[in-house]
GROMACS .gro file of N, CA and C in nm:
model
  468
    1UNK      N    1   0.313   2.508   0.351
    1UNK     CA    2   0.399   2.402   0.398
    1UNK      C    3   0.324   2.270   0.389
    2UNK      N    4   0.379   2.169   0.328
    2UNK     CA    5   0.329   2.066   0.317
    2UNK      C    6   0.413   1.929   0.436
    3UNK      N    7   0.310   1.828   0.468
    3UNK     CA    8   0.338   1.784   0.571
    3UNK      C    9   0.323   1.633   0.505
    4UNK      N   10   0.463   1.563   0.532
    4UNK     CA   11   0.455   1.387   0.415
    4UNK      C   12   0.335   1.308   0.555
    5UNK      N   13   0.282   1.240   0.542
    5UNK     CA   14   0.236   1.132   0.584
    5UNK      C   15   0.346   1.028   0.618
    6UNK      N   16   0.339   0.937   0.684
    6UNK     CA   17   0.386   0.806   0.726
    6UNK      C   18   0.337   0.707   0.689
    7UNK      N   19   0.418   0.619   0.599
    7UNK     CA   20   0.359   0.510   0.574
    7UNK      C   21   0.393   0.354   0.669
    8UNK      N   22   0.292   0.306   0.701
    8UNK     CA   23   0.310   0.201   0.757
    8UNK      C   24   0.319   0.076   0.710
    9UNK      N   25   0.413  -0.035   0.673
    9UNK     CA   26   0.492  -0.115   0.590
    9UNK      C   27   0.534  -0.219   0.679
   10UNK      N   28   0.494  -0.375   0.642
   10UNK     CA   29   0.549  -0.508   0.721
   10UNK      C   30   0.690  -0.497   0.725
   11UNK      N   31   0.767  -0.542   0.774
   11UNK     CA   32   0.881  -0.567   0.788
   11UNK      C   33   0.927  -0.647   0.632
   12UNK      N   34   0.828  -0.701   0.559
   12UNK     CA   35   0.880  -0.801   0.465
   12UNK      C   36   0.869  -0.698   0.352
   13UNK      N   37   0.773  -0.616   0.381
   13UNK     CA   38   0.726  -0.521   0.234
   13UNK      C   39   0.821  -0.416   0.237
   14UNK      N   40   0.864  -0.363   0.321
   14UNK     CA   41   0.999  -0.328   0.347
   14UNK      C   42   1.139  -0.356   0.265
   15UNK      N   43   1.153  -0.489   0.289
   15UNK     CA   44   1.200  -0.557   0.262
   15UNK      C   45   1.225  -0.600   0.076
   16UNK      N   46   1.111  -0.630   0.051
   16UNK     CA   47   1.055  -0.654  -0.092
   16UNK      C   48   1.101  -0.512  -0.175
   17UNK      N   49   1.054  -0.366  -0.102
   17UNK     CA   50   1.035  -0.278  -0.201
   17UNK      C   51   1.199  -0.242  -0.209
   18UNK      N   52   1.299  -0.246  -0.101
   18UNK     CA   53   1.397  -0.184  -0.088
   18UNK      C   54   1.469  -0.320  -0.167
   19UNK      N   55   1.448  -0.463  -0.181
   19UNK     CA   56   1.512  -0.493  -0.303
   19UNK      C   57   1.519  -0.432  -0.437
   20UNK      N   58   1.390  -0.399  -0.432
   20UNK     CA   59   1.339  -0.378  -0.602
   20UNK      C   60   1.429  -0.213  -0.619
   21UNK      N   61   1.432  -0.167  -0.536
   21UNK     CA   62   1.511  -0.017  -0.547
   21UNK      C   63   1.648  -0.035  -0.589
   22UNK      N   64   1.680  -0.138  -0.524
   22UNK     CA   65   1.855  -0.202  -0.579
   22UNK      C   66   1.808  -0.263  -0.717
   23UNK      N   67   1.781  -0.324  -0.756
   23UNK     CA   68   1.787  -0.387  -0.864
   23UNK      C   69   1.764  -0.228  -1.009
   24UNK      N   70   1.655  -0.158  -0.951
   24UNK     CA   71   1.627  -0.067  -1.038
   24UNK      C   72   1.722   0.090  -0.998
   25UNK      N   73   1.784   0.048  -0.938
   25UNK     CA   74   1.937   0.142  -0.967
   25UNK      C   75   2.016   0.039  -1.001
   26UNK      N   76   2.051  -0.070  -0.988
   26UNK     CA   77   2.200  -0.157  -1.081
   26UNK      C   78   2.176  -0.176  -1.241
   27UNK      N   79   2.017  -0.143  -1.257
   27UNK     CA   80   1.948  -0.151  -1.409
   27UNK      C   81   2.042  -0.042  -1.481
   28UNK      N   82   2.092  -0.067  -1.551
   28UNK     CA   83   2.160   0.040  -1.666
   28UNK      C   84   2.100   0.073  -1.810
   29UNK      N   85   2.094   0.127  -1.850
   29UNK     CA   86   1.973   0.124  -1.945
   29UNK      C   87   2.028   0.206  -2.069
   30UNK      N   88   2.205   0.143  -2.105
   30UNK     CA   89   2.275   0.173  -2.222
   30UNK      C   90   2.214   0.125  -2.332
   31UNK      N   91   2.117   0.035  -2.372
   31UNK     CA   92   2.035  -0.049  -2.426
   31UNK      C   93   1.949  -0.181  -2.383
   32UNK      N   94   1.850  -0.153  -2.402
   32UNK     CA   95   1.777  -0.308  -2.346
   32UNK      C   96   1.756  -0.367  -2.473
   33UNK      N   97   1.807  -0.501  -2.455
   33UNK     CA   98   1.750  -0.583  -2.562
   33UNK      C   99   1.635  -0.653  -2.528
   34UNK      N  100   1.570  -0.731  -2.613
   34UNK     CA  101   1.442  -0.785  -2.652
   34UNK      C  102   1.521  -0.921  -2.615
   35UNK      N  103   1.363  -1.019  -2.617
   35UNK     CA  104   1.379  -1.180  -2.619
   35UNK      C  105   1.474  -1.229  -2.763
   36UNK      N  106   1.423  -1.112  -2.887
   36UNK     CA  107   1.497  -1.234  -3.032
   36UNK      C  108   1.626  -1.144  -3.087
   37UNK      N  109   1.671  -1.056  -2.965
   37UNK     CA  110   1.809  -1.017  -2.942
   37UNK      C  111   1.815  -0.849  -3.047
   38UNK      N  112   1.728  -0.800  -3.063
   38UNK     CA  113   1.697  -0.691  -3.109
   38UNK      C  114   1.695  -0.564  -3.025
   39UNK      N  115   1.750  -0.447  -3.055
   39UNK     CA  116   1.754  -0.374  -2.978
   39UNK      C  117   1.647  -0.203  -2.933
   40UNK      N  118   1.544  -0.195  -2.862
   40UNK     CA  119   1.426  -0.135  -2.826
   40UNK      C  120   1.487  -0.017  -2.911
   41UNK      N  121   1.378   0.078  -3.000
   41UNK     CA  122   1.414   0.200  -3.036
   41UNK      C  123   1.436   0.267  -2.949
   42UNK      N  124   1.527   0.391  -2.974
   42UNK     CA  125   1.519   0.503  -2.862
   42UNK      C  126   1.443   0.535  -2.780
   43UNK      N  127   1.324   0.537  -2.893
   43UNK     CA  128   1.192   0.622  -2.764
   43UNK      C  129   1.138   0.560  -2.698
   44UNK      N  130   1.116   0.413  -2.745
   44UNK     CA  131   1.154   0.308  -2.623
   44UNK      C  132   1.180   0.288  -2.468
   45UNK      N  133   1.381   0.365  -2.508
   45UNK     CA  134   1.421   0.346  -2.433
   45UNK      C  135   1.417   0.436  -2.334
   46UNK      N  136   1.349   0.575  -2.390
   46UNK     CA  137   1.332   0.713  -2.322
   46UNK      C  138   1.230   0.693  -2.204
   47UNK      N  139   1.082   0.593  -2.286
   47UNK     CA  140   1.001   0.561  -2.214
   47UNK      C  141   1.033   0.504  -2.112
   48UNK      N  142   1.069   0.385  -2.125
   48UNK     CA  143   1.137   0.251  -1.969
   48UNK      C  144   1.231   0.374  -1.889
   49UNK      N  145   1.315   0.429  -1.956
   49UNK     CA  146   1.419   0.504  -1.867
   49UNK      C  147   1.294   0.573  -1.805
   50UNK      N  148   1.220   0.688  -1.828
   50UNK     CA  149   1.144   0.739  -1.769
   50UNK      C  150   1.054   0.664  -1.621
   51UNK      N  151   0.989   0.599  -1.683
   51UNK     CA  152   0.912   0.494  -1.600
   51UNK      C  153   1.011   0.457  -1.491
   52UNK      N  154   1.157   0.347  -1.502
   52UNK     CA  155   1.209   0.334  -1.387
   52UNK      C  156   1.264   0.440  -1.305
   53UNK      N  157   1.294   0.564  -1.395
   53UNK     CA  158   1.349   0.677  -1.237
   53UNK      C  159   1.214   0.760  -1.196
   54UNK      N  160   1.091   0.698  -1.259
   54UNK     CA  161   0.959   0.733  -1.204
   54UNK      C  162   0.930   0.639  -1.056
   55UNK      N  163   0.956   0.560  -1.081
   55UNK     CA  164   0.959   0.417  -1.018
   55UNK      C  165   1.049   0.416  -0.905
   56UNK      N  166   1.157   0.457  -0.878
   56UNK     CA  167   1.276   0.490  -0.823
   56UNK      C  168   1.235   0.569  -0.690
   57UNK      N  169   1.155   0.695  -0.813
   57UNK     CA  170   1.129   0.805  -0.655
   57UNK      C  171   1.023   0.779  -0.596
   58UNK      N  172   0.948   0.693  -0.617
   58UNK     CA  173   0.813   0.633  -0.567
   58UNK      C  174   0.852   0.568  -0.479
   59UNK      N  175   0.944   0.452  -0.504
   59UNK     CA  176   1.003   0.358  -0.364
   59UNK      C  177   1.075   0.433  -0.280
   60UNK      N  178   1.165   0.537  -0.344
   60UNK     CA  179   1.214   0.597  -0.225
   60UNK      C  180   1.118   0.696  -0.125
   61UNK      N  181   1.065   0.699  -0.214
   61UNK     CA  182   0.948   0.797  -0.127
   61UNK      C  183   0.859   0.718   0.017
   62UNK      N  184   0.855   0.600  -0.035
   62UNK     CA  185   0.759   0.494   0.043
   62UNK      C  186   0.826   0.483   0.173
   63UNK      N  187   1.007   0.432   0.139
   63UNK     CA  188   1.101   0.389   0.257
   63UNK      C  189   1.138   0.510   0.265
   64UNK      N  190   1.148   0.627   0.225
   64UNK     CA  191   1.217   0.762   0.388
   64UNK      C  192   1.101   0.764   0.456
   65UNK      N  193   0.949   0.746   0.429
   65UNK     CA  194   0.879   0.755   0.505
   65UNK      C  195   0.800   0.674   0.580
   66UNK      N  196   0.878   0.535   0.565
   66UNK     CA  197   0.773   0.403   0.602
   66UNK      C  198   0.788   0.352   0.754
   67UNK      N  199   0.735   0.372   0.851
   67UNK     CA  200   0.699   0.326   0.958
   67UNK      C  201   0.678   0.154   0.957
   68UNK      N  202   0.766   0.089   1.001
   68UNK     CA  203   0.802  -0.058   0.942
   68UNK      C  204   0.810  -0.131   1.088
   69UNK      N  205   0.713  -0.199   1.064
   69UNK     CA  206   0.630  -0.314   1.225
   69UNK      C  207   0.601  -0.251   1.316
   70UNK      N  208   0.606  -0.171   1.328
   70UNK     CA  209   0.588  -0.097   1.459
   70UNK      C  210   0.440  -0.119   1.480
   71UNK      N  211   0.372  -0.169   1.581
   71UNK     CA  212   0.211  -0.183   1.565
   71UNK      C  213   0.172  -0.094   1.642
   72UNK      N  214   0.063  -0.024   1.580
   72UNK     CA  215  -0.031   0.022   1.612
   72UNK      C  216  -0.034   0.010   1.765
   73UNK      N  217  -0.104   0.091   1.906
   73UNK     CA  218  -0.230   0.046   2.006
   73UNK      C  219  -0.342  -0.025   1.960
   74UNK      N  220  -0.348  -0.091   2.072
   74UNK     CA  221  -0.458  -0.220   2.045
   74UNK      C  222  -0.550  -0.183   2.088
   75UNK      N  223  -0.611  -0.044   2.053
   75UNK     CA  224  -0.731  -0.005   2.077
   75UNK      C  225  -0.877   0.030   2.014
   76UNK      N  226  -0.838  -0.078   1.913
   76UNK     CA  227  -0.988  -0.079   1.808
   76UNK      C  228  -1.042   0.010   1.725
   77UNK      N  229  -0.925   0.089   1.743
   77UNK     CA  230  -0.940   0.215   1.610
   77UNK      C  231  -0.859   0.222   1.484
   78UNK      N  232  -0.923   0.251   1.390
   78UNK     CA  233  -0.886   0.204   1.224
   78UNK      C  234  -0.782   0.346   1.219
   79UNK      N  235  -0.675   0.236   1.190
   79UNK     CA  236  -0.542   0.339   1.147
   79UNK      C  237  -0.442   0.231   1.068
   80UNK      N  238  -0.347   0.319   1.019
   80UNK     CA  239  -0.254   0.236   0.941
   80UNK      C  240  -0.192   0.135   1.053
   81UNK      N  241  -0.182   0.027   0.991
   81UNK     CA  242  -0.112  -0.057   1.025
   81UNK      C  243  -0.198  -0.182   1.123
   82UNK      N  244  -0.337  -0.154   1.098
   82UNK     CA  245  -0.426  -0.198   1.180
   82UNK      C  246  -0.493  -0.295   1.110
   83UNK      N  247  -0.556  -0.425   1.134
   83UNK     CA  248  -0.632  -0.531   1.024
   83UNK      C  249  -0.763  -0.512   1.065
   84UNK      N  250  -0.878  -0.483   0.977
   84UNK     CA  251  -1.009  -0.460   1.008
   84UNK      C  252  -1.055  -0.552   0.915
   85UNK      N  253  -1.163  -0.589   1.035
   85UNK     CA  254  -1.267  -0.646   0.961
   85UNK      C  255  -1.400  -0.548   0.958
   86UNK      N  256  -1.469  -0.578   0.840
   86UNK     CA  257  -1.582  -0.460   0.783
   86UNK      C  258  -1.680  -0.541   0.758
   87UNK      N  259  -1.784  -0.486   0.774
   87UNK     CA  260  -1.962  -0.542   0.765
   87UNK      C  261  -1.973  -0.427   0.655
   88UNK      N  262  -2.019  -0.494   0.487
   88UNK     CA  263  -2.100  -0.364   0.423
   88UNK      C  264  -2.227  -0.341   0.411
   89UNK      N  265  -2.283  -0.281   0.357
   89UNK     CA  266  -2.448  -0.251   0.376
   89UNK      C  267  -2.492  -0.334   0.284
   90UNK      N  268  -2.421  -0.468   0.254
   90UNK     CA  269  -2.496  -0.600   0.168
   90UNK      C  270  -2.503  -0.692   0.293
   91UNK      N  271  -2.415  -0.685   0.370
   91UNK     CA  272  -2.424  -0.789   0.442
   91UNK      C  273  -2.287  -0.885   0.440
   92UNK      N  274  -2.227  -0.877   0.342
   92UNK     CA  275  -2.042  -0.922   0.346
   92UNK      C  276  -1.992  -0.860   0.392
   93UNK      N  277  -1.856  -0.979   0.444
   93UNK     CA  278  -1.783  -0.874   0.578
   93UNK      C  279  -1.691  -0.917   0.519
   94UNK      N  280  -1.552  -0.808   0.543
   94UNK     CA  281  -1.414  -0.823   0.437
   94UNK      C  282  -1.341  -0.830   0.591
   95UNK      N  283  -1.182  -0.860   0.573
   95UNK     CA  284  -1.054  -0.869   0.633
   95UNK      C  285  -0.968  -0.798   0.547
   96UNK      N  286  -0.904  -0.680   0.584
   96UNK     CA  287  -0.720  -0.618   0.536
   96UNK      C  288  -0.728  -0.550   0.607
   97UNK      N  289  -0.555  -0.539   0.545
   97UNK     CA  290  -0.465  -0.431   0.661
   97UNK      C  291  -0.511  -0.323   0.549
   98UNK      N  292  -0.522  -0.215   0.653
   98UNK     CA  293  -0.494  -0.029   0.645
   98UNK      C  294  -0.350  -0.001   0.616
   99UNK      N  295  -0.314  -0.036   0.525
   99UNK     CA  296  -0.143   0.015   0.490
   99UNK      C  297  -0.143   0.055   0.363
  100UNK      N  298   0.015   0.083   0.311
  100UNK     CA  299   0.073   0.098   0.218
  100UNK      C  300   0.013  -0.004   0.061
  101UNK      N  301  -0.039   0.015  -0.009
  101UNK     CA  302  -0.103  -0.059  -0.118
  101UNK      C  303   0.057  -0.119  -0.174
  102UNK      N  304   0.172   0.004  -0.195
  102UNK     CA  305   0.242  -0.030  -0.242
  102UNK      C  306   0.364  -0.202  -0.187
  103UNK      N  307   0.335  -0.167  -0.024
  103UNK     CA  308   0.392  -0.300   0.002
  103UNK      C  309   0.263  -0.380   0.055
  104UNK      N  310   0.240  -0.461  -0.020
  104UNK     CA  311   0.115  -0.507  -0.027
  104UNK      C  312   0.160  -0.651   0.063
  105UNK      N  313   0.081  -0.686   0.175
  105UNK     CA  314   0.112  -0.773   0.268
  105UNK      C  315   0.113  -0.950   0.203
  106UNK      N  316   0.225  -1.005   0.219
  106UNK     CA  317   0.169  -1.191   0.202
  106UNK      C  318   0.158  -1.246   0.252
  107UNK      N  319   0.080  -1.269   0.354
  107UNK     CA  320  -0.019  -1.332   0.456
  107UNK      C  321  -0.150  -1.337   0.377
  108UNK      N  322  -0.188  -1.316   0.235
  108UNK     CA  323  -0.290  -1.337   0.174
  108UNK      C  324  -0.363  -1.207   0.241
  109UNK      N  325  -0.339  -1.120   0.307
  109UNK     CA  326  -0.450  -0.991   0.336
  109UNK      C  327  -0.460  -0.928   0.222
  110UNK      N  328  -0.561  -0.839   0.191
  110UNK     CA  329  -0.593  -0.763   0.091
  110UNK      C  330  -0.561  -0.623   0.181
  111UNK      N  331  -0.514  -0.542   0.107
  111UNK     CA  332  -0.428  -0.406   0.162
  111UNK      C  333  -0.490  -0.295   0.061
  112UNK      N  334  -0.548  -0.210   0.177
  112UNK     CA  335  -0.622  -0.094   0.150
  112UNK      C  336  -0.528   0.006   0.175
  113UNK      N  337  -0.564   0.121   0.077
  113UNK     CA  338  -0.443   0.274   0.168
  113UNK      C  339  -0.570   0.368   0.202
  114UNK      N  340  -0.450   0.409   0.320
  114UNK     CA  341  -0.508   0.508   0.378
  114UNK      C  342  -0.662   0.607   0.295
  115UNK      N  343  -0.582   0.629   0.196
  115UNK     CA  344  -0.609   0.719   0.121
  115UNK      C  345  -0.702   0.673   0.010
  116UNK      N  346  -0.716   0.526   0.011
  116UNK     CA  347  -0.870   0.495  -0.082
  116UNK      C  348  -0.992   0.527  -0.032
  117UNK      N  349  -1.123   0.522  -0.106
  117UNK     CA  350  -1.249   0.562  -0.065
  117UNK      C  351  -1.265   0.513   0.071
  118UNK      N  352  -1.225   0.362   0.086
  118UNK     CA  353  -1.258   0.271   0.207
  118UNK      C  354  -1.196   0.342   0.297
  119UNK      N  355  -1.072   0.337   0.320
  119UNK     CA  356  -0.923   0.379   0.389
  119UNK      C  357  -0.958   0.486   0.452
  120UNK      N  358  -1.029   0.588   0.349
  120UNK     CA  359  -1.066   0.732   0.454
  120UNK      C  360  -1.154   0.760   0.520
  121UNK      N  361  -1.241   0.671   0.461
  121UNK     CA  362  -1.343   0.650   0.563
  121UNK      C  363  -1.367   0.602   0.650
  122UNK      N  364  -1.267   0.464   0.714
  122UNK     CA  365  -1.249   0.400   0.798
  122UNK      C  366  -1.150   0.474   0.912
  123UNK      N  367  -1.086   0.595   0.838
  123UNK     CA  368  -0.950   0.637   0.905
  123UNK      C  369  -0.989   0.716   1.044
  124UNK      N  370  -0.991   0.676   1.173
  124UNK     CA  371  -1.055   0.707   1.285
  124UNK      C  372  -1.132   0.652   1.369
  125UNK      N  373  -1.215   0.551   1.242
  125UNK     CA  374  -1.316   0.492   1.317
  125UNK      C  375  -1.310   0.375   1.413
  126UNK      N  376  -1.395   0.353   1.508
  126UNK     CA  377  -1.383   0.272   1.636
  126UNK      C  378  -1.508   0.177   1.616
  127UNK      N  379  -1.425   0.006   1.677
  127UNK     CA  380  -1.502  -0.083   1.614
  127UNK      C  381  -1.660  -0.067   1.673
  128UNK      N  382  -1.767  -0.070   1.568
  128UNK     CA  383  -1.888  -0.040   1.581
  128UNK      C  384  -1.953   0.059   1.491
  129UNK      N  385  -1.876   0.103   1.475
  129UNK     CA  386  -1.855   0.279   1.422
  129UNK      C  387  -1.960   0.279   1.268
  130UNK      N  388  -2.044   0.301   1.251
  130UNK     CA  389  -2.065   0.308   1.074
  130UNK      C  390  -2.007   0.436   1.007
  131UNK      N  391  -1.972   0.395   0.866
  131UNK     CA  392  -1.895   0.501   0.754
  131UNK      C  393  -1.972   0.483   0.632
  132UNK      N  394  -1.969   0.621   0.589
  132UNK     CA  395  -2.034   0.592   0.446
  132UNK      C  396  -1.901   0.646   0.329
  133UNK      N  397  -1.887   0.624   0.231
  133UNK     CA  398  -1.816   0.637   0.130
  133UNK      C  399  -1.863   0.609  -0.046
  134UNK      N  400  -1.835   0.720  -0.105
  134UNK     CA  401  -1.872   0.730  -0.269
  134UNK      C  402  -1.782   0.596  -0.319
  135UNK      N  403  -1.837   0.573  -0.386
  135UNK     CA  404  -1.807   0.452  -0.532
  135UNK      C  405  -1.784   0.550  -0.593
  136UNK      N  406  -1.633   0.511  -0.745
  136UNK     CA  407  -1.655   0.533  -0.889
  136UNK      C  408  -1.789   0.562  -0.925
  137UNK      N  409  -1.898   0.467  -0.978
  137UNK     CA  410  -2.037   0.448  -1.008
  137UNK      C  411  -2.100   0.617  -0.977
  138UNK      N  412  -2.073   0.707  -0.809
  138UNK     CA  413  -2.159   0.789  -0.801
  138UNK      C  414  -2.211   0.730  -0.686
  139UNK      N  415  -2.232   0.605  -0.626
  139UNK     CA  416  -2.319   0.541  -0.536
  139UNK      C  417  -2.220   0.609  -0.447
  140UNK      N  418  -2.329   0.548  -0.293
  140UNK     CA  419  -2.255   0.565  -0.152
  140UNK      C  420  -2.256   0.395  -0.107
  141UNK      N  421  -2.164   0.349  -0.029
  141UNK     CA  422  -2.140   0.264   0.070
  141UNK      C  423  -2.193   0.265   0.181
  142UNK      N  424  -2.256   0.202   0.250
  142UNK     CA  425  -2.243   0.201   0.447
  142UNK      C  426  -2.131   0.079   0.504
  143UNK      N  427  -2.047   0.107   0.555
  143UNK     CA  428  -1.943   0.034   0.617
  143UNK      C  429  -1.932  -0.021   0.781
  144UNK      N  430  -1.930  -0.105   0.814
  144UNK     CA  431  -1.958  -0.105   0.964
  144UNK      C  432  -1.811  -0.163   1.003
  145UNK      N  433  -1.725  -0.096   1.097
  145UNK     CA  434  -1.634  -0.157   1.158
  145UNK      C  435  -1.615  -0.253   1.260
  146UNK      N  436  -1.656  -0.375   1.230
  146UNK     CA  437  -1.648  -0.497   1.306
  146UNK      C  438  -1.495  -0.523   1.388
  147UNK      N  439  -1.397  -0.479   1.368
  147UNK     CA  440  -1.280  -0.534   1.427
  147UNK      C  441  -1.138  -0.447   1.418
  148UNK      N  442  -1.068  -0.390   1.462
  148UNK     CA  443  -0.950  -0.348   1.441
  148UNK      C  444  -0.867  -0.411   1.553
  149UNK      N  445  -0.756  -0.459   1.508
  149UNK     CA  446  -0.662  -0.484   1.512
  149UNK      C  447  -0.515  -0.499   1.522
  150UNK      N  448  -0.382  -0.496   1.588
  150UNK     CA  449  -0.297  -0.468   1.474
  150UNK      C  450  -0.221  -0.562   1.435
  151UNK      N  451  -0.179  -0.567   1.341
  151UNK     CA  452  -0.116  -0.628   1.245
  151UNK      C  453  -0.024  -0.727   1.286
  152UNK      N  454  -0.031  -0.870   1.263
  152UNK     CA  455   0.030  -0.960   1.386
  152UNK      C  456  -0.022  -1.037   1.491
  153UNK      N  457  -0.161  -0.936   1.536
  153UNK     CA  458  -0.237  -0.977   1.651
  153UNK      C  459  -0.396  -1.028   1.573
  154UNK      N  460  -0.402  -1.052   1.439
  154UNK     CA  461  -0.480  -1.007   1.415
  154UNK      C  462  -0.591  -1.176   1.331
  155UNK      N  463  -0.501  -1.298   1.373
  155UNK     CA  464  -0.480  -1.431   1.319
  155UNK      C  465  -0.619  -1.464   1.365
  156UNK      N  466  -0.702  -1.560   1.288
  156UNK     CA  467  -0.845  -1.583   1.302
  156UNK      C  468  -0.900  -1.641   1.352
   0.00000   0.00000   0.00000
């Protein structure tokens, strides 16, 4: 038995993705033409068709399961929907929200998921807390949780 996760989503990203779901169901895709009025070969059109009802179940997937403003407890532990600030083992310290990559916040935050190297490693932790996490490269990270937050409460 498999168990979906919850995604946690601004009210605007929400917003944003469940436009784009309308637009990419009113898309009809009897032919797409080009800019110099030419019409895409078939396989073309097999491809894009593919891609948008790829696209389709991805957003829907996001909104049956998106947990939308609801904030977090303000209790300094890294979870979705929470804005952390991070100390790395260089000595730079970052700011984003723990959410959905796919509704990616515009408040200028940079938006981590759960489920990236950072994301899982942070997922639990309490501000103070150090995490280590693999790089692509093969390397490890040390991460220090300077701040959690939630989302809203979280202005500088």
């Amino acid at each position: 038995m498999t168990t979906t996760q919850r995604r946690w989503l601004t009210q605007d990203a929400y917003d944003r993705l469940r436009d784009e779901l309308v637009e990419l169901l009113a898309h009809r895709s009897a032919g797409s033409e080009r800019g110099d009025g030419t019409v895409d070969s078939e396989s073309d059109q097999f491809v894009d068709e593919g891609r948008r009802r790829a696209r389709i179940r991805q957003i829907q997937g996001l909104l049956y399961n998106a947990v939308v403003g609801q904030a977090p407890p303000d209790d300094g532990v890294a979870e979705p929907g929470m804005v952390l600030t991070v100390r790395f083992d260089d000595g730079e310290t970052e700011t984003f929200l723990l959410g959905a990559r796919d509704g990616a916040d515009l408040d200028g935050l940079a938006v981590y998921s759960p489920e990236s190297p950072l994301g899982a490693a942070l997922s639990g932790a309490r501000q103070g807390e150090q995490r280590t996490y693999s790089v692509p490269n093969g390397g490890t990270v040390q991460v220090t949780l300077l701040r959690a937050v939630p989302h809203g409460h979280h202005r500088p």
